[in-house]
JSON list of C-alpha atoms in Angstrom, two decimals:
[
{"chain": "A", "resi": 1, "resn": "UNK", "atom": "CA", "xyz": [39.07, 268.55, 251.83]},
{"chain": "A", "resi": 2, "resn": "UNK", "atom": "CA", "xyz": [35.72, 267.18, 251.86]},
{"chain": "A", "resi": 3, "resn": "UNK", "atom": "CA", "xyz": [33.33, 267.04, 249.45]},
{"chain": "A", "resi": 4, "resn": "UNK", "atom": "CA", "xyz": [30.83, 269.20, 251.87]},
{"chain": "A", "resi": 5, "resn": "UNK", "atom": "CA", "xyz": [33.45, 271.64, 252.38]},
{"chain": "A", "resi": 6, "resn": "UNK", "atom": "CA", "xyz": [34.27, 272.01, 248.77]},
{"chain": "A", "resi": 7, "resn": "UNK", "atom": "CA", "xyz": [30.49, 272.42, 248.03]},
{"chain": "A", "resi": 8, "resn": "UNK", "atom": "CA", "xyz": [30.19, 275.26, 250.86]},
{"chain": "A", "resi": 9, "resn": "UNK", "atom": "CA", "xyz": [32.80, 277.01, 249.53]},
{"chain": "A", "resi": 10, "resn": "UNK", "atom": "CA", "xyz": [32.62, 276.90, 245.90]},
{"chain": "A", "resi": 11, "resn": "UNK", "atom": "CA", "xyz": [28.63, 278.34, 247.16]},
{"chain": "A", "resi": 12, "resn": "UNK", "atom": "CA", "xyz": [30.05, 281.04, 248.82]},
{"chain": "A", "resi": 13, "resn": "UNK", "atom": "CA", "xyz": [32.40, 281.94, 246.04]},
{"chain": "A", "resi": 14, "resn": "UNK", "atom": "CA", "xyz": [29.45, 281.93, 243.52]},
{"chain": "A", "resi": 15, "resn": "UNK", "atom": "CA", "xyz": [27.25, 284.28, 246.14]},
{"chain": "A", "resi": 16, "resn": "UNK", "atom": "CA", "xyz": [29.86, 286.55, 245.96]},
{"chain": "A", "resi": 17, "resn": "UNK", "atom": "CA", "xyz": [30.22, 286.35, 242.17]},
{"chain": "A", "resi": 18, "resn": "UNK", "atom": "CA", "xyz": [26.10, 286.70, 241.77]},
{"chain": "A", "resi": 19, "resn": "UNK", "atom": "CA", "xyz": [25.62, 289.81, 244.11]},
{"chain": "A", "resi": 20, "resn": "UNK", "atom": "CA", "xyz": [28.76, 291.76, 242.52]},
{"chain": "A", "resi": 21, "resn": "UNK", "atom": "CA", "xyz": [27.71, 290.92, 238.78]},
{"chain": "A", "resi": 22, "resn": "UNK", "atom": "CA", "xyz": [24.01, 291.70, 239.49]},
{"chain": "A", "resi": 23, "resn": "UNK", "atom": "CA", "xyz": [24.48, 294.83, 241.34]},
{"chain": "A", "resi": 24, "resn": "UNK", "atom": "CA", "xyz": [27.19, 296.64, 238.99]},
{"chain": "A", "resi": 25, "resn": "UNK", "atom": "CA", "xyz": [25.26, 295.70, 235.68]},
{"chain": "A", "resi": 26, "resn": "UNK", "atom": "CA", "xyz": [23.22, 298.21, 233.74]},
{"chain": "A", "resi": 27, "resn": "UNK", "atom": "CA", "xyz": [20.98, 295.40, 232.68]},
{"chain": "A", "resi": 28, "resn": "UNK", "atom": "CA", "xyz": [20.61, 292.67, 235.01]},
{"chain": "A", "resi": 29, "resn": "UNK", "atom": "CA", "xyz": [18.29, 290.82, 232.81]},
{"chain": "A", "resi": 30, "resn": "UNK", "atom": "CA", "xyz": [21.03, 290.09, 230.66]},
{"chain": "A", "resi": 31, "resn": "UNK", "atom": "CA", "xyz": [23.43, 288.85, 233.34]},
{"chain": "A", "resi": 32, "resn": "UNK", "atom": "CA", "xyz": [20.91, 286.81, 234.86]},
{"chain": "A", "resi": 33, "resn": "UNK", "atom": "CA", "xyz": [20.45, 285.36, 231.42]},
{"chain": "A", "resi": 34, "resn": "UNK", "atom": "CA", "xyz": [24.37, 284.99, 231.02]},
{"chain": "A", "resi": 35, "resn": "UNK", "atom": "CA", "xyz": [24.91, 283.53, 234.56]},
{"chain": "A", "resi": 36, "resn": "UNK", "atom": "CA", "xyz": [22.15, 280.96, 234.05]},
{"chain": "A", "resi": 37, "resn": "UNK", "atom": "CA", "xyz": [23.71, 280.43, 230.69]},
{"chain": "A", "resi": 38, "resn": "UNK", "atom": "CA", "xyz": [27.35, 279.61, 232.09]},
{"chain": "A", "resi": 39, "resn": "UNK", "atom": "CA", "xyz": [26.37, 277.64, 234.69]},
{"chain": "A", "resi": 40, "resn": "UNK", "atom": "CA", "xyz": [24.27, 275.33, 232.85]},
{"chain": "A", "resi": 41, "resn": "UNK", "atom": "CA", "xyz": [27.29, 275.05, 230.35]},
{"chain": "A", "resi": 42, "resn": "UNK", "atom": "CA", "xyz": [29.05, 273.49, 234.03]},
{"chain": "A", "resi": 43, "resn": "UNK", "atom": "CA", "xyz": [26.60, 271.64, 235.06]},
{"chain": "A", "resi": 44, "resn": "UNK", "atom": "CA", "xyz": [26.84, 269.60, 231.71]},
{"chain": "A", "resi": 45, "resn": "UNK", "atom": "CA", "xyz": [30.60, 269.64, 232.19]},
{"chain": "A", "resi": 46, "resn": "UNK", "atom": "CA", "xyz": [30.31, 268.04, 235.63]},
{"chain": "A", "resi": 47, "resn": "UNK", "atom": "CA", "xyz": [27.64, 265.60, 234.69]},
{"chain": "A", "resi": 48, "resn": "UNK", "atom": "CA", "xyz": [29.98, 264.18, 231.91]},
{"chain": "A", "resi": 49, "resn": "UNK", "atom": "CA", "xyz": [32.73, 263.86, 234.43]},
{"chain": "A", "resi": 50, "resn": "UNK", "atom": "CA", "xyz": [30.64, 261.89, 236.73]},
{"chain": "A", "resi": 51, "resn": "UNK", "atom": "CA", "xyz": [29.43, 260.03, 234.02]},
{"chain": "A", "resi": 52, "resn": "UNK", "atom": "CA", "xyz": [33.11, 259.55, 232.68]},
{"chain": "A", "resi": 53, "resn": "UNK", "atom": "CA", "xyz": [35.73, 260.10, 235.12]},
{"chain": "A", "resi": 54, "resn": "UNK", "atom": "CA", "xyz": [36.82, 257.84, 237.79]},
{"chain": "A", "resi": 55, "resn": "UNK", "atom": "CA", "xyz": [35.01, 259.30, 240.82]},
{"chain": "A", "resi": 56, "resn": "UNK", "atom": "CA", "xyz": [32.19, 261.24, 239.13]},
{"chain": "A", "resi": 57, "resn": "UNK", "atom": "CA", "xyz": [30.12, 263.34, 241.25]},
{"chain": "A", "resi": 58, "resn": "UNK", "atom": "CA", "xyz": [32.17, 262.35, 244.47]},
{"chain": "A", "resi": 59, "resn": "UNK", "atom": "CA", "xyz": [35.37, 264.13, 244.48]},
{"chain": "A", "resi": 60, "resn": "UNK", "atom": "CA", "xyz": [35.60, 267.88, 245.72]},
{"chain": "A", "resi": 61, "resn": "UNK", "atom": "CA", "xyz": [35.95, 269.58, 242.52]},
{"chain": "A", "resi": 62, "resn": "UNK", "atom": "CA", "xyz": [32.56, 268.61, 241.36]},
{"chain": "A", "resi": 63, "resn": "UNK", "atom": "CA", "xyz": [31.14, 269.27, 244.81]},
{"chain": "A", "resi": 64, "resn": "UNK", "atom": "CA", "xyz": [32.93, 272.57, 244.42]},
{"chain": "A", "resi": 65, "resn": "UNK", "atom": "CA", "xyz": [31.64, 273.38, 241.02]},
{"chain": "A", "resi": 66, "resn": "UNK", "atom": "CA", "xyz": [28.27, 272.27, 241.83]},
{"chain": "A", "resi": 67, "resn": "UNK", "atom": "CA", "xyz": [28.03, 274.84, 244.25]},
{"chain": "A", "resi": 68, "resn": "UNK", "atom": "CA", "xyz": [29.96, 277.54, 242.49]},
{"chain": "A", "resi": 69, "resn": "UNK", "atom": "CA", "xyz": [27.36, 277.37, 239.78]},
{"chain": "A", "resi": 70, "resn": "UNK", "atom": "CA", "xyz": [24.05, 277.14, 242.09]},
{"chain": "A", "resi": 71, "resn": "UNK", "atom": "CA", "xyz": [25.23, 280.12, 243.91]},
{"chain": "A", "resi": 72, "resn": "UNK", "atom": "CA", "xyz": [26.23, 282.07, 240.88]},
{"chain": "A", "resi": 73, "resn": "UNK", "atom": "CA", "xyz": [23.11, 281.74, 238.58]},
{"chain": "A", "resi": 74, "resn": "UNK", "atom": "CA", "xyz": [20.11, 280.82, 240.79]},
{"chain": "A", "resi": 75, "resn": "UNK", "atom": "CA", "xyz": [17.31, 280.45, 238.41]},
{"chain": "A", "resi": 76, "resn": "UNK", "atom": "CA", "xyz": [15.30, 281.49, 241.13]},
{"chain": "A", "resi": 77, "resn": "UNK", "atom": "CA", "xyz": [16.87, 285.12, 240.05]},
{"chain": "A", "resi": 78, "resn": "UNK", "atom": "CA", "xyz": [14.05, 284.50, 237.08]},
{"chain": "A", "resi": 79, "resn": "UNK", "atom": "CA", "xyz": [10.76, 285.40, 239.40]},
{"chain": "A", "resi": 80, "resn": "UNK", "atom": "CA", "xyz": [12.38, 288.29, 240.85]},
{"chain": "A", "resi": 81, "resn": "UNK", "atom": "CA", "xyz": [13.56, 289.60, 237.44]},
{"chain": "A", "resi": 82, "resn": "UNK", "atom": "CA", "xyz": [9.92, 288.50, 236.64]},
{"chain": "A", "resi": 83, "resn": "UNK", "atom": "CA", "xyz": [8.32, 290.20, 239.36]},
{"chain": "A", "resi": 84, "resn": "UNK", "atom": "CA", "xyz": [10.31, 293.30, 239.01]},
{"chain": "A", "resi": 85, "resn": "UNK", "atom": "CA", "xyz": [9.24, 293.47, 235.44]},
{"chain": "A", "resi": 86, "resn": "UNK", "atom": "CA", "xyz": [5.69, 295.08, 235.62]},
{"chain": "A", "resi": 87, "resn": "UNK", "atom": "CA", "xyz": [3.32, 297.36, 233.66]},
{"chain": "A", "resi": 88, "resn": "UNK", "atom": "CA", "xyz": [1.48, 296.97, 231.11]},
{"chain": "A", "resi": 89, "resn": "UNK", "atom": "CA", "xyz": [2.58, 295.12, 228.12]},
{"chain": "A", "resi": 90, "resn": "UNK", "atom": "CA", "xyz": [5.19, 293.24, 229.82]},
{"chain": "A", "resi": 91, "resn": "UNK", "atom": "CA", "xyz": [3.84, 289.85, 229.99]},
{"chain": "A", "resi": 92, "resn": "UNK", "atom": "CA", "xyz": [5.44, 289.06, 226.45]},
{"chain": "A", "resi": 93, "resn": "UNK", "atom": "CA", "xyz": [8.95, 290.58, 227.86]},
{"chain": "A", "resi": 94, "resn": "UNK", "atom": "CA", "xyz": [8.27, 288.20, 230.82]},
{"chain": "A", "resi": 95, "resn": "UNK", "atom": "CA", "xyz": [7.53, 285.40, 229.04]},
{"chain": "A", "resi": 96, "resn": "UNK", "atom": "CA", "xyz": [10.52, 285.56, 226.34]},
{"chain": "A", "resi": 97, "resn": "UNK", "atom": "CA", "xyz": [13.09, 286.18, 228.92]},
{"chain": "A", "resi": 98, "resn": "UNK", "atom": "CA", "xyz": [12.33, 283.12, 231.07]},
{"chain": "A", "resi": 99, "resn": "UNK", "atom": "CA", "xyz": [11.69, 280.85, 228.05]},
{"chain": "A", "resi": 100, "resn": "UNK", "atom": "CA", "xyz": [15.33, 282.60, 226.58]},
{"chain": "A", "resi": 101, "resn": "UNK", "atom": "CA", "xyz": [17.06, 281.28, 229.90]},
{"chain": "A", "resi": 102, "resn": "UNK", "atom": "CA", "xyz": [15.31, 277.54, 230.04]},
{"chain": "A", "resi": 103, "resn": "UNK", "atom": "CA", "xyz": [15.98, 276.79, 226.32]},
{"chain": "A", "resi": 104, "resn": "UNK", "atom": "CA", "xyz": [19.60, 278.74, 226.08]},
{"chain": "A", "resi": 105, "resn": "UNK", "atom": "CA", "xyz": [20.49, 277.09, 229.50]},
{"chain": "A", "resi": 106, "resn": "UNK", "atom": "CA", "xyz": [19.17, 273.78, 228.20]},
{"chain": "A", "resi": 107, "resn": "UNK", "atom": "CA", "xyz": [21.00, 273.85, 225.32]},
{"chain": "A", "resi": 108, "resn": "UNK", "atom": "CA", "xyz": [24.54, 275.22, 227.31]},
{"chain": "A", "resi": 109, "resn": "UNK", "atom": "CA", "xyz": [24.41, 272.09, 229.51]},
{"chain": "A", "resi": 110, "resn": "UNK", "atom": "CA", "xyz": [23.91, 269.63, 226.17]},
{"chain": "A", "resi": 111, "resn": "UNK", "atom": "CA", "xyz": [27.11, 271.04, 224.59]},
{"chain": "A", "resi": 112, "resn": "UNK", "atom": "CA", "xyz": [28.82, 271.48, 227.99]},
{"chain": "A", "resi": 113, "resn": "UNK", "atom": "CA", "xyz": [28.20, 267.54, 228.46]},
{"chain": "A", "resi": 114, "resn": "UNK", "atom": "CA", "xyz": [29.02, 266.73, 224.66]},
{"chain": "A", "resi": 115, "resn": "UNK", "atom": "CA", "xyz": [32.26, 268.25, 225.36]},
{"chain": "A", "resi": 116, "resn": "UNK", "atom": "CA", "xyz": [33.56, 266.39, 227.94]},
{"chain": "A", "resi": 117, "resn": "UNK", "atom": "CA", "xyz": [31.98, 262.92, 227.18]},
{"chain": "A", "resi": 118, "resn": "UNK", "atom": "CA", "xyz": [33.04, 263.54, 223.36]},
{"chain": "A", "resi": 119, "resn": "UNK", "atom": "CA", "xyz": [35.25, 265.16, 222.69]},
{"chain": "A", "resi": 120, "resn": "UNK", "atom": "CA", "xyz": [33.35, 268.17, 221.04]},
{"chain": "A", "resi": 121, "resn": "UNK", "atom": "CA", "xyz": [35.59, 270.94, 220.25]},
{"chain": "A", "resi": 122, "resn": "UNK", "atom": "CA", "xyz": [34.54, 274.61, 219.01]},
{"chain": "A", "resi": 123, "resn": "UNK", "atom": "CA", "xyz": [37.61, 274.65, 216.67]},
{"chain": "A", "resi": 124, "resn": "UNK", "atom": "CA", "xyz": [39.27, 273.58, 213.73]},
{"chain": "A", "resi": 125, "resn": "UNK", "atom": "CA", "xyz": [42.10, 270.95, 214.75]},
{"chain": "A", "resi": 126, "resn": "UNK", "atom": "CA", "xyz": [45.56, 271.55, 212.94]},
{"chain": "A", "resi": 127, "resn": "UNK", "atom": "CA", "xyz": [47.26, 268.43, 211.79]}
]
């Protein structure tokens, strides 16, 4: 499979992944923050793996990732949560919710690259 292919439908998957998480959710702030959340955790992973791994960025499981991830957690989903978000009062709620996703996605896709290209791991090793 090519790397196109695998990009197209790792997209689609993600799509379908977005619309059904979005639309059953009680608070779709919260899975928008989430989604952006996980996906910037992958795109760290897949940036260490081009940086690492024979191949990088070229084979179809990155392409495929890639795509799953800008499908699932568009951070355009940030203006409309933004827009829908109005009132008065709610500049601060708008404000803290997009600077929660750019600094908690920022620092997903730092420890999603650490822990490929390192080694990082969230546990205590047994010997």
């Amino acid at each position: 499979m090519s790397s196109a292919v695998a990009f197209v439908v790792g997209g689609t998957l993600g799509t379908v992944v977005h619309y059904v998480a979005t639309s059953m959710s009680r608070a779709p702030q919260r899975m928008v923050l989430a989604a952006n959340v996980a996906a910037s955790a992958l795109y760290g992973v897949v940036a260490a793996m081009g940086a690492h791994y024979a191949g990088g960025w070229n084979t179809p499981w990155a392409a495929a990732l890639l795509g799953f991830a800008g499908a699932a957690a568009p951070f355009t989903a940030l203006g409309l949560q933004a827009s829908a978000t109005t009132g008065p009062g709610r500049v601060r709620t708008i404000v803290l919710g997009i600077g929660a996703n750019v600094l908690a996605g920022a620092a997903a896709a730092v420890l999603g690259y650490l822990s490929l290209r390192f080694g990082v791991t969230l546990y205590r090793k047994l010997r």
